[in-house]
PDB file of C-alpha atoms and ligand atoms in Angstrom:
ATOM      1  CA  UNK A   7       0.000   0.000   0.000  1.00 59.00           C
ATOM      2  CA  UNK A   8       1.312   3.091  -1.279  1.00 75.00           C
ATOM      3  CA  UNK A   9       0.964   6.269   1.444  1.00 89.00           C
ATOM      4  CA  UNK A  10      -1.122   9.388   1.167  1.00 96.00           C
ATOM      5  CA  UNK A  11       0.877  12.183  -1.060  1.00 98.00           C
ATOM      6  CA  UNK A  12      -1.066  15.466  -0.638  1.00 98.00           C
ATOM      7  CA  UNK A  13       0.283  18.104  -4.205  1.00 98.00           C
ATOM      8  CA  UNK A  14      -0.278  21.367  -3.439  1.00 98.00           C
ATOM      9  CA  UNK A  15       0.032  24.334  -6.244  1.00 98.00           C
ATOM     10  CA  UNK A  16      -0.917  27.688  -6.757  1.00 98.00           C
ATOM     11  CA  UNK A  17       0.876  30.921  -7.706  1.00 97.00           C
ATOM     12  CA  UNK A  18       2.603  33.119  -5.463  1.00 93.00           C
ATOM     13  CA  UNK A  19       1.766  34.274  -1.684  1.00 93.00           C
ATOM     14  CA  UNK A  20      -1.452  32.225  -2.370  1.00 95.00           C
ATOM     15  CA  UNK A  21      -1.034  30.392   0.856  1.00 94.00           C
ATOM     16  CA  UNK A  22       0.045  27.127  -0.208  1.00 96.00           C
ATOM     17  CA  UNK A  23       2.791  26.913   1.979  1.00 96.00           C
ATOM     18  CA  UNK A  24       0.512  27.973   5.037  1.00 95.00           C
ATOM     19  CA  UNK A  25      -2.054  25.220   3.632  1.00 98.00           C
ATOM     20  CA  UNK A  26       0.505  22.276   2.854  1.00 98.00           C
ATOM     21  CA  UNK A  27       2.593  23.183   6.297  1.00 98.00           C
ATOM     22  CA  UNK A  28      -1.195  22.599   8.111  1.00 98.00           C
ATOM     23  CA  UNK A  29      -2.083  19.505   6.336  1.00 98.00           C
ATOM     24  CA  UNK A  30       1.236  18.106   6.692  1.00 98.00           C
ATOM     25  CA  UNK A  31       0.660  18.437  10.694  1.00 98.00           C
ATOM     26  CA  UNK A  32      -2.707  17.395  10.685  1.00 97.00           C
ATOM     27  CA  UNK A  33      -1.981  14.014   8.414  1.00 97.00           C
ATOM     28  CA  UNK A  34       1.465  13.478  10.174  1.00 97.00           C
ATOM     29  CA  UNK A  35       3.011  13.622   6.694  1.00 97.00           C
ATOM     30  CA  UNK A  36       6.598  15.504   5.872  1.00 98.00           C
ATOM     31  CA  UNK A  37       6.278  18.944   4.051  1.00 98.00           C
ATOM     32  CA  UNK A  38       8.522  19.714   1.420  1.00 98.00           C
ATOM     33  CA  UNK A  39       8.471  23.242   0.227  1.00 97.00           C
ATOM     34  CA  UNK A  40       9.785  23.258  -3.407  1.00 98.00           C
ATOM     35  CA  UNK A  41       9.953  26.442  -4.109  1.00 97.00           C
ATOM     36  CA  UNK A  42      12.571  26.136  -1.423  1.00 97.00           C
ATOM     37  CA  UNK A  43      15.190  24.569  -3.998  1.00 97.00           C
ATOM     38  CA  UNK A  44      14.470  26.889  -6.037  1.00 98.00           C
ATOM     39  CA  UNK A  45      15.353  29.690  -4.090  1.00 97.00           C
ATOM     40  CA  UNK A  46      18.356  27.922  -2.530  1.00 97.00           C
ATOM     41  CA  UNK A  47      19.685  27.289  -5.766  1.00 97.00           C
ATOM     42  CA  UNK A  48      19.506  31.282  -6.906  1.00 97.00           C
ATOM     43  CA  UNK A  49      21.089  32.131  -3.397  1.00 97.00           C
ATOM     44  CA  UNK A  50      24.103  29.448  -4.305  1.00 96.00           C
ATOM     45  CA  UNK A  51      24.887  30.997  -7.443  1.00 96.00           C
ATOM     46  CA  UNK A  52      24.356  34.844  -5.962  1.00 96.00           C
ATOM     47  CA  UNK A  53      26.594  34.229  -3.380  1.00 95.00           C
ATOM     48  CA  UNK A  54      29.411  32.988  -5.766  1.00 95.00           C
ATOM     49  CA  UNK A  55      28.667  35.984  -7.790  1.00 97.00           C
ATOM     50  CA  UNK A  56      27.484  34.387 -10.499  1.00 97.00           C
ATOM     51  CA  UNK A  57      25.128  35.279 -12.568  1.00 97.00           C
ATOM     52  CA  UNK A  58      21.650  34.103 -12.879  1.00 97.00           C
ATOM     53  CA  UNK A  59      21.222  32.792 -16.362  1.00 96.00           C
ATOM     54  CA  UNK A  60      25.055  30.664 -16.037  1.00 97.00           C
ATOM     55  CA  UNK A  61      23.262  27.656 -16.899  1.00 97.00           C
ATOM     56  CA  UNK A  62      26.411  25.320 -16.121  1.00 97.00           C
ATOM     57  CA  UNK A  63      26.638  27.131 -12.441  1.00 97.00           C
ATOM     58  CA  UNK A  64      23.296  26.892 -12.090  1.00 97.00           C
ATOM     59  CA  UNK A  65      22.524  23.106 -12.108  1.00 97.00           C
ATOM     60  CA  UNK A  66      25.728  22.909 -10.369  1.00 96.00           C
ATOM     61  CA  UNK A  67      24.102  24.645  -7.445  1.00 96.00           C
ATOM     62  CA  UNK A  68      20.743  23.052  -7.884  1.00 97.00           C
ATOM     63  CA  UNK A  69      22.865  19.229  -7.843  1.00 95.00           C
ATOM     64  CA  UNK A  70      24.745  20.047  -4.720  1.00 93.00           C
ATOM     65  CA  UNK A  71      22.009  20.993  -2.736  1.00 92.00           C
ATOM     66  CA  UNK A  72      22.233  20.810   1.071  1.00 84.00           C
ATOM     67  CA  UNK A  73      18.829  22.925   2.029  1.00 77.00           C
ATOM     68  CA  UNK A  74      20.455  22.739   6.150  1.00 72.00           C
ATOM     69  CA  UNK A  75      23.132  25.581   4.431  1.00 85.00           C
ATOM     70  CA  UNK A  76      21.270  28.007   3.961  1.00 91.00           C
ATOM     71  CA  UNK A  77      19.241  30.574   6.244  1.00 93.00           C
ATOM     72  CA  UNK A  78      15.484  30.436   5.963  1.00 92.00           C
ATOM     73  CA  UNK A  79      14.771  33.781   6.042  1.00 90.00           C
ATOM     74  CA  UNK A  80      16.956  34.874   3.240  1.00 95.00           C
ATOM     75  CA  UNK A  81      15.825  32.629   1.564  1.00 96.00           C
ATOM     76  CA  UNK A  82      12.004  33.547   2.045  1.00 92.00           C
ATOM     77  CA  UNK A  83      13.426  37.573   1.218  1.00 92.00           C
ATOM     78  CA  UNK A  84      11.979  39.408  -1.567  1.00 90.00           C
ATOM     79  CA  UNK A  85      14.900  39.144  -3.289  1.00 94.00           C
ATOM     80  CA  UNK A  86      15.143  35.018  -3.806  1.00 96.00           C
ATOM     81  CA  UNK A  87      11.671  35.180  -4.702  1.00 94.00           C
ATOM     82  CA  UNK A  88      12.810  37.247  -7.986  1.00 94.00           C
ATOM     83  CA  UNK A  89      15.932  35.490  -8.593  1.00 97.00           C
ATOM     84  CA  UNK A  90      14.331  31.955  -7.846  1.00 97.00           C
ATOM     85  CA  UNK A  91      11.613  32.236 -10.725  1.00 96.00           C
ATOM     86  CA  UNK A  92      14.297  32.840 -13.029  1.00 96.00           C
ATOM     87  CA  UNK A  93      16.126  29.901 -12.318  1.00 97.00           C
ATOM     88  CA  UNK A  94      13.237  28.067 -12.317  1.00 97.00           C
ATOM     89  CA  UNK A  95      12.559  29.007 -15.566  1.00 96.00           C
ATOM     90  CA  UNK A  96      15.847  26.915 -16.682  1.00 98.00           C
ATOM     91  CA  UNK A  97      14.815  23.602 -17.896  1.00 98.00           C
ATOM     92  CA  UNK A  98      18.148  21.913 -16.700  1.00 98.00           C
ATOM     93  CA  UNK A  99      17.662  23.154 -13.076  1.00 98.00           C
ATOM     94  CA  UNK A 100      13.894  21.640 -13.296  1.00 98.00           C
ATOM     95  CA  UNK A 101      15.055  18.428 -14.227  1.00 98.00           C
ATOM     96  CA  UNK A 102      18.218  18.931 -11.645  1.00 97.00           C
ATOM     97  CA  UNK A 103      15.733  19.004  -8.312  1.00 98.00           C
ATOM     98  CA  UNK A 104      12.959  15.787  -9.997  1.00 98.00           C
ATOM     99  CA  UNK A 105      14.480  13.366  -8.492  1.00 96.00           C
ATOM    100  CA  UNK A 106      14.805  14.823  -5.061  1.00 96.00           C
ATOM    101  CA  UNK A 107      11.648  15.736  -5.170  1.00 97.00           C
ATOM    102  CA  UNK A 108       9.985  12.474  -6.491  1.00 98.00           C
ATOM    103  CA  UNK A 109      12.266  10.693  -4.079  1.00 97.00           C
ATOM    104  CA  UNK A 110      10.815  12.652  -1.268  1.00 97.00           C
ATOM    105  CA  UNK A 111       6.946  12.109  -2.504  1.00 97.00           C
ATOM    106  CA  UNK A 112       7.676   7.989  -2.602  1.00 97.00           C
ATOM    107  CA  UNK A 113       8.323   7.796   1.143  1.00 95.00           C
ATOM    108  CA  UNK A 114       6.251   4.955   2.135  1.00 93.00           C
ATOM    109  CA  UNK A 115       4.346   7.206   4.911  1.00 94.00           C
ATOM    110  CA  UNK A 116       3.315   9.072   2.216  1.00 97.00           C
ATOM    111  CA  UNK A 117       3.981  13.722   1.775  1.00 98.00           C
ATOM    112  CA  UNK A 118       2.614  17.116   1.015  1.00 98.00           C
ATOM    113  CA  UNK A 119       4.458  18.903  -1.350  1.00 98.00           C
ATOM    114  CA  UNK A 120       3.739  22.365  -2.414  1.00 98.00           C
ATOM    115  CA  UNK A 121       4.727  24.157  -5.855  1.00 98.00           C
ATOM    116  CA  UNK A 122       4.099  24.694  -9.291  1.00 98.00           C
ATOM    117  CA  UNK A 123       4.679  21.826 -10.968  1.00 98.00           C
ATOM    118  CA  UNK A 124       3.771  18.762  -8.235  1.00 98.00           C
ATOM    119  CA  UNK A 125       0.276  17.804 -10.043  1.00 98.00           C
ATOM    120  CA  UNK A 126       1.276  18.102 -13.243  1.00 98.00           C
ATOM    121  CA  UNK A 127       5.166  16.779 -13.462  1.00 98.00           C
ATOM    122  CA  UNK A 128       6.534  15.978 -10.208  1.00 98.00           C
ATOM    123  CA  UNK A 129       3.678  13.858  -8.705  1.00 98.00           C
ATOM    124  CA  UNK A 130       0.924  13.115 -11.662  1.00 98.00           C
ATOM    125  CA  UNK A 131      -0.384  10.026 -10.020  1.00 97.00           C
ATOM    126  CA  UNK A 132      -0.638  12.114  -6.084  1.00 97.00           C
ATOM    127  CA  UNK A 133      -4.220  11.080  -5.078  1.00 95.00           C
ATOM    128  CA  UNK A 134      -4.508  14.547  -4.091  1.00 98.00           C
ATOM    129  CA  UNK A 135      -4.312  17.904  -5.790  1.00 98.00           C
ATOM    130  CA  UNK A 136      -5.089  20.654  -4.979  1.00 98.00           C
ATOM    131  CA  UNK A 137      -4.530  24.394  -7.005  1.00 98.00           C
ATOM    132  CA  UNK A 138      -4.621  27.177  -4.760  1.00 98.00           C
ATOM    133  CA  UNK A 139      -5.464  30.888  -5.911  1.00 98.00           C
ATOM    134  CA  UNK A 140      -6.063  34.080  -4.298  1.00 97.00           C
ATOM    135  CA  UNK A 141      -6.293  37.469  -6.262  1.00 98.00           C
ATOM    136  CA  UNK A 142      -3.237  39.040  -7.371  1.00 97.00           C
ATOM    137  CA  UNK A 143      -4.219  42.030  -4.708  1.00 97.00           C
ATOM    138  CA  UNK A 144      -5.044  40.013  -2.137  1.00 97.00           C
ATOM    139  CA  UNK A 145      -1.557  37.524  -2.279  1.00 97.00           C
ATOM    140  CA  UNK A 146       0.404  41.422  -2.625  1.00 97.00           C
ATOM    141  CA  UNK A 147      -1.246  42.009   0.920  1.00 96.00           C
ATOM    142  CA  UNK A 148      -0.505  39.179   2.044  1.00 94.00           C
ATOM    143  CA  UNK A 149       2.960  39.171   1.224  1.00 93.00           C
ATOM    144  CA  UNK A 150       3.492  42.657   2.236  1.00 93.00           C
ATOM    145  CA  UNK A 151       2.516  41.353   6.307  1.00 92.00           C
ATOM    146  CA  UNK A 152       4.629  37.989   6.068  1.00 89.00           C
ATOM    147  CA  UNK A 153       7.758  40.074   4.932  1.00 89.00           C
ATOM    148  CA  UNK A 154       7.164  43.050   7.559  1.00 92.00           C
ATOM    149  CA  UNK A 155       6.702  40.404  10.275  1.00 92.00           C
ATOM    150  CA  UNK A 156      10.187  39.407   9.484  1.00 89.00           C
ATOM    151  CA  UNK A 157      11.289  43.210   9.281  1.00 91.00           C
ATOM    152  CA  UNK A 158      12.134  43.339   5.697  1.00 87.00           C
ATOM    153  CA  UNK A 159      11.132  47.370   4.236  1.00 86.00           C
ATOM    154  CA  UNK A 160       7.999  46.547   2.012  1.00 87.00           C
ATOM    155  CA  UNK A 161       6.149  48.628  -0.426  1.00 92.00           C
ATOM    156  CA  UNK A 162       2.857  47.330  -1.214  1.00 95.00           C
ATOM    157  CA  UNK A 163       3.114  48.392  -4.761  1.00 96.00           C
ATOM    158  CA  UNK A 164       6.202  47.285  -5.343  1.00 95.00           C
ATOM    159  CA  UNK A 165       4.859  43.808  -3.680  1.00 95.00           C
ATOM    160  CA  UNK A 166       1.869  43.723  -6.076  1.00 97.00           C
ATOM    161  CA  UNK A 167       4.125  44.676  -9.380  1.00 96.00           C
ATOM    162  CA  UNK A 168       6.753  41.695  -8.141  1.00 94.00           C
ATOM    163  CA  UNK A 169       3.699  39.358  -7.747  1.00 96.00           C
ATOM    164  CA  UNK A 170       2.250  39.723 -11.254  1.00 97.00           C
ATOM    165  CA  UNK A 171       5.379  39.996 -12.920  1.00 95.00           C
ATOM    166  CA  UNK A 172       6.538  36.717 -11.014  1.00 94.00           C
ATOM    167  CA  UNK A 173       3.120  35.125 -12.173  1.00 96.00           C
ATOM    168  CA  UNK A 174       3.820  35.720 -15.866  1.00 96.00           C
ATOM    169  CA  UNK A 175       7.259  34.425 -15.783  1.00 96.00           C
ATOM    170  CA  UNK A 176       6.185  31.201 -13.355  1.00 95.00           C
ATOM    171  CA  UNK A 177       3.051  30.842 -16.525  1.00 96.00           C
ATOM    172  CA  UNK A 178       4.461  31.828 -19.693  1.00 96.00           C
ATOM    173  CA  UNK A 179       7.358  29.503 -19.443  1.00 96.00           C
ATOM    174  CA  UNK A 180       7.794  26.398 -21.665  1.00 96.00           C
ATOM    175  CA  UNK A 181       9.484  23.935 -19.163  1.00 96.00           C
ATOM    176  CA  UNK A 182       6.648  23.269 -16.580  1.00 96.00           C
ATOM    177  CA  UNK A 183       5.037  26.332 -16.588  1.00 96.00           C
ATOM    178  CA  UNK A 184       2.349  27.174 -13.838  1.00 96.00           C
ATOM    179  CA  UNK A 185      -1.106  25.625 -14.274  1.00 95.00           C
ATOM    180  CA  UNK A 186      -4.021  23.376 -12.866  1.00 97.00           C
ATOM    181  CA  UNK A 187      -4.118  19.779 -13.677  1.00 98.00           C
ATOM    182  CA  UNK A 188      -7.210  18.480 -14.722  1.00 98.00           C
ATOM    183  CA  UNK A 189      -7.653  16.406 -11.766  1.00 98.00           C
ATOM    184  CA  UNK A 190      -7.076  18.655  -9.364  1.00 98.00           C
ATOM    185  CA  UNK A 191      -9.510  20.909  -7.115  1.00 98.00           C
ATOM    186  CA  UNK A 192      -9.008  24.508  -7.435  1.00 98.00           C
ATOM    187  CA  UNK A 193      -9.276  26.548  -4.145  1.00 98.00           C
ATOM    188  CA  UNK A 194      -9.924  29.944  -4.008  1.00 98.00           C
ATOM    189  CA  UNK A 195      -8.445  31.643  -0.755  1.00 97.00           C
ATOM    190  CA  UNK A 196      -9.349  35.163  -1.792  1.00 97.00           C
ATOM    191  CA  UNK A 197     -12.005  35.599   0.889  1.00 97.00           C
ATOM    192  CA  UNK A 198     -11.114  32.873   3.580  1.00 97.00           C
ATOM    193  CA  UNK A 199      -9.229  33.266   6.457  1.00 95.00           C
ATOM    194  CA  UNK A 200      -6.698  30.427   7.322  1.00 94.00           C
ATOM    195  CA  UNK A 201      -8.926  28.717   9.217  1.00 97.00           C
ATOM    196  CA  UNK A 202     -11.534  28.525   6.643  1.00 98.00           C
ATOM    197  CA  UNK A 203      -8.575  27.774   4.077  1.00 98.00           C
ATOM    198  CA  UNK A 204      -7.722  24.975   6.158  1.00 98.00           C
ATOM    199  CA  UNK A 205     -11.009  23.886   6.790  1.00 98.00           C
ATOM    200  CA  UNK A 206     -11.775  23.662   2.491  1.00 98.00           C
ATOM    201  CA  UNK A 207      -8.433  21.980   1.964  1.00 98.00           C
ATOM    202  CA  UNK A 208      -9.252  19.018   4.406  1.00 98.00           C
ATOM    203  CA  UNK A 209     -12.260  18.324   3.188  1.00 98.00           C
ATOM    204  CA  UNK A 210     -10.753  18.201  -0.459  1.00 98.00           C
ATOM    205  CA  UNK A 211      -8.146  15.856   0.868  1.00 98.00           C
ATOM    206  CA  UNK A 212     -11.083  13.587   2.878  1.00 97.00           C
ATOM    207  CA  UNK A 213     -13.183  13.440  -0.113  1.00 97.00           C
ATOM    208  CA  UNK A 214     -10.127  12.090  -2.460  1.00 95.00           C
ATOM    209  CA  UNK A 215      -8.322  10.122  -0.033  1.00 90.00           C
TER     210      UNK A 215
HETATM  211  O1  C5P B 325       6.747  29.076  -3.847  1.00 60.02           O
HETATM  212  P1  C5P B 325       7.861  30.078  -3.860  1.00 60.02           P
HETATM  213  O2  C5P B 325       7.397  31.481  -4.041  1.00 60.02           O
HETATM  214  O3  C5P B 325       8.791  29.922  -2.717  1.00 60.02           O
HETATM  215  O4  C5P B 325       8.714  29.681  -5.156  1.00 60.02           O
HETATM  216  C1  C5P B 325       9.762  30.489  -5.620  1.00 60.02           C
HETATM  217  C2  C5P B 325       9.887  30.320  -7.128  1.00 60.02           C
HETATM  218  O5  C5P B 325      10.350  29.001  -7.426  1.00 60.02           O
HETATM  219  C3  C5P B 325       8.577  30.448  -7.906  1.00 60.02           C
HETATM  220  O6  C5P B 325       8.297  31.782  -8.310  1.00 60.02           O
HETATM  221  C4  C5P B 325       8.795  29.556  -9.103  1.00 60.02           C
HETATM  222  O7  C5P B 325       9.430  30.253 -10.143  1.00 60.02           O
HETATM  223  C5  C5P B 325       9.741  28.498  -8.605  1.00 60.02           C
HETATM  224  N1  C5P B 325       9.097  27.221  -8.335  1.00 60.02           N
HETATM  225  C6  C5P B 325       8.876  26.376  -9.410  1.00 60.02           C
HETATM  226  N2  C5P B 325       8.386  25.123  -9.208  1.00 60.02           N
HETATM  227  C7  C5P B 325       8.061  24.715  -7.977  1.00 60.02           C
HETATM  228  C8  C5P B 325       8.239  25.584  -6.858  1.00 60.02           C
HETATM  229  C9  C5P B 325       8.747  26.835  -7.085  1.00 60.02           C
HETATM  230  O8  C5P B 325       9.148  26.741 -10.546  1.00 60.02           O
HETATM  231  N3  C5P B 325       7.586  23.459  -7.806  1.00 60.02           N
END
């Protein structure tokens, strides 16, 4: 019998990563954050002062991962979240980070991973999908609080203008691009609180599991 893996995706500041941390406790499953390797893997080649499109230095990075290295809240800084969607965007860094992440997914308790890609190309056959959205305006807000709790200067404009443009790069490009598989459920956190997030999201996962 094959465990219970939970794919979570959804665009940016949507509150995935709130959703799939929750489940995760709930279930008793491991979280992986994906978009964590992503942004560990622009911080690897910043800090070597390389730059971002050095596809060679690049997968590099993304092979020789080690996520302990690195400091979570740089990682989570405005920054990383620019300079990890263009890495992303690098089909060799993609396919760098599969197996990791499949590896991860197969663990006989079963997972929750959260992303862009797990329901489509990382985990097709998860029982569970679900595609989380939130307006554009509404993930800016929310944003804008997570990254003032942790005392970074924030702009709400500037928030909004990094979240659309980050959107457009994370769904216009070719290698697994951004977007709802068919079998998933989409979720729509616009006007739900995290309870009430949380509350949708389990029932999704109690009705497909
Ligand atoms: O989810 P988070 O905002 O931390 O992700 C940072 C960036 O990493 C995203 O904007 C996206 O470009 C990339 N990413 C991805 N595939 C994933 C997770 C994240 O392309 N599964």
């Amino acid at each position: 019998e094959r465990g219970l893996v939970i794919a979570i995706d959804g665009p940016a500041a949507s509150g995935k990563g709130t959703l799939a941390r929750r489940l995760a406790a709930h279930f008793g499953l491991p979280h992986l954050d994906t978009g964590l390797l992503y942004r560990a893997t622009a911080c690897a080649l910043l800090d070597d002062g390389r730059p971002l499109d050095d596809i060679r230095a690049a997968v590099e990075a993304a092979r020789g991962l080690a996520l302990c290295d690195f400091d979570e809240a740089r990682l989570r800084s405005r920054e990383l979240g620019e300079a990890s969607s263009v890495v992303a965007a690098i089909p060799q860094v993609r396919a760098a980070l599969i197996e990791m992440q499949r590896s991860f997914a197969s663990r006989s308790e079963g997972a929750v991973l959260d992303g862009r890609d797990i329901g489509t190309v990382i985990c097709p056959d998860a029982v569970v999908k679900i595609f989380v959205t939130a307006s554009a305006e509404k993930r800016a807000q929310r944003r804008a609080l997570e990254l003032a709790s942790r005392g970074e200067r924030v702009d709400y404009a500037h928030i909004l203008e990094d979240i659309r443009r980050r959107d457009e790069r994370d769904s216009g490009r070719s290698s697994a691009p951004l977007k709802i598989a068919d079998d998933a459920t989409r979720l729509d956190t616009t006007d739900l609180d995290i309870e009430e997030a949380f509350a949708a999201a389990c029932a999704i996962v109690q009705e497909k599991a």
